[in-house]
Tab-separated table of C-alpha atoms in Angstrom:
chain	number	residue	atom	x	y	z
A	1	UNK	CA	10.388	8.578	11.054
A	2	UNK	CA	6.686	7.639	10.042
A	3	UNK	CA	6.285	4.515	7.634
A	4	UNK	CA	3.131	3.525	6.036
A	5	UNK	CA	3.022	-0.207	4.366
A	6	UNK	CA	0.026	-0.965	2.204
A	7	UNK	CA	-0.935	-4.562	2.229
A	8	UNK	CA	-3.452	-4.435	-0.506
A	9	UNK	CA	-2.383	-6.100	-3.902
A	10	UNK	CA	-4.450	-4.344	-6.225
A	11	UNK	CA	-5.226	-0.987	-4.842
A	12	UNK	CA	-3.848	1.991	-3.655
A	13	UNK	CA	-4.065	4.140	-0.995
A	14	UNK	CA	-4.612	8.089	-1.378
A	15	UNK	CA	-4.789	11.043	1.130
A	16	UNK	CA	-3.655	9.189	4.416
A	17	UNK	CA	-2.988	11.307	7.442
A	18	UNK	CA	-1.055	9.733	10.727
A	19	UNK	CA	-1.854	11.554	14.267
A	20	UNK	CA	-1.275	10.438	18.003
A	21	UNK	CA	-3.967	9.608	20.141
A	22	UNK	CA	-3.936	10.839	23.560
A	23	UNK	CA	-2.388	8.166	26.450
A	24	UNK	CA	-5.712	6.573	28.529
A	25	UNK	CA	-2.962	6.231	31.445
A	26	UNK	CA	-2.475	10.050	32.555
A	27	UNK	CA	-2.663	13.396	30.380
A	28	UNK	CA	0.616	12.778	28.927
A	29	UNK	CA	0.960	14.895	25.858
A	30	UNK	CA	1.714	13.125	22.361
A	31	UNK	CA	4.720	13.248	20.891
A	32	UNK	CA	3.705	14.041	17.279
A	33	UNK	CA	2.567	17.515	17.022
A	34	UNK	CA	1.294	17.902	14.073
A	35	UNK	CA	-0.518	15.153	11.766
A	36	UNK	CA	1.856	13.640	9.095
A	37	UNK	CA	0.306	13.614	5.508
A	38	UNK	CA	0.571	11.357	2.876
A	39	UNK	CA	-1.185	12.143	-0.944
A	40	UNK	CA	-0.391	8.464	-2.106
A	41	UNK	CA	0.465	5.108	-1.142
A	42	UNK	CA	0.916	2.479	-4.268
A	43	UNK	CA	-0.057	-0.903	-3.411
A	44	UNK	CA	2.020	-3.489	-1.988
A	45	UNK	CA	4.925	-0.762	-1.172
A	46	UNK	CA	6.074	1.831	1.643
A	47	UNK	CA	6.490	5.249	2.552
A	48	UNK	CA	8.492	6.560	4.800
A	49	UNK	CA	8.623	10.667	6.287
A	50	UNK	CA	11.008	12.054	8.319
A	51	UNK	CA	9.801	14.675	11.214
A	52	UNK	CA	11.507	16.164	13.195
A	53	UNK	CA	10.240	15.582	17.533
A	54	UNK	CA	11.371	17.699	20.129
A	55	UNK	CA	11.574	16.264	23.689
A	56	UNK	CA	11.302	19.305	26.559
A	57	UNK	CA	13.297	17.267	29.007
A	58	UNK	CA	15.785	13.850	29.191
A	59	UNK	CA	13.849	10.411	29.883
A	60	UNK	CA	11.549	7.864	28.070
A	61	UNK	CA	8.403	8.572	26.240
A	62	UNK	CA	6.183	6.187	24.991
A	63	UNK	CA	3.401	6.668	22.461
A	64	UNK	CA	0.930	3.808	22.632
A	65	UNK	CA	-0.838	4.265	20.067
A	66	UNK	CA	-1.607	6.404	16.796
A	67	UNK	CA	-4.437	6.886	14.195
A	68	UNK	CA	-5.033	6.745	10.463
A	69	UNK	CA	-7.712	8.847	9.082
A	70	UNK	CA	-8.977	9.432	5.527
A	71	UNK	CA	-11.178	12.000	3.959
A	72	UNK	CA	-10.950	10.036	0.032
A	73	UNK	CA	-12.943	10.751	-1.791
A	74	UNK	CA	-14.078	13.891	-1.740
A	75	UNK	CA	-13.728	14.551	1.496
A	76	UNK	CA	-17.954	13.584	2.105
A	77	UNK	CA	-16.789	10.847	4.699
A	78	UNK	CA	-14.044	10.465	7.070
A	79	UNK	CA	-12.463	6.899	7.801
A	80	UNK	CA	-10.170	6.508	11.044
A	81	UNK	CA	-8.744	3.309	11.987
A	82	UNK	CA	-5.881	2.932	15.605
């Protein structure tokens, strides 16, 4: 499950989308596939998406980190934030 919280009192968020950054610490693959979109965050709330992760084998993994990028509006710049 993927949660996003907006903090922001007064604004929304719009056209989020949450990838995994590659590990520094070997060439581990990430466990999200594909990038998980969301259209539209309302301020001071949550949203949560199930997706579903396959693991090829039994054991740990660990993703250290992920990324939040942005195209609003317009798609003329592009915002990332880990």
């Amino acid at each position: 499950m993927v949660e996003l919280e907006n903090e922001k009192l007064t604004l929304p968020s719009f056209s989020l989308r949450v990838e995994a950054t590659k590990s520094k610490h070997g060439p581990a693959a990430a466990l999200l596939d594909t990038p998980v979109y969301f259209p539209y965050l309302p301020k001071h709330d949550s949203v949560q998406q199930t997706i579903p992760v396959t693991f090829p084998r039994r054991g740990v993994y660990r993703q250290e980190a992920f990324r939040i990028l942005t195209r609003f509006p317009f798609g003329f710049l592009r915002k990332a934030r880990n």
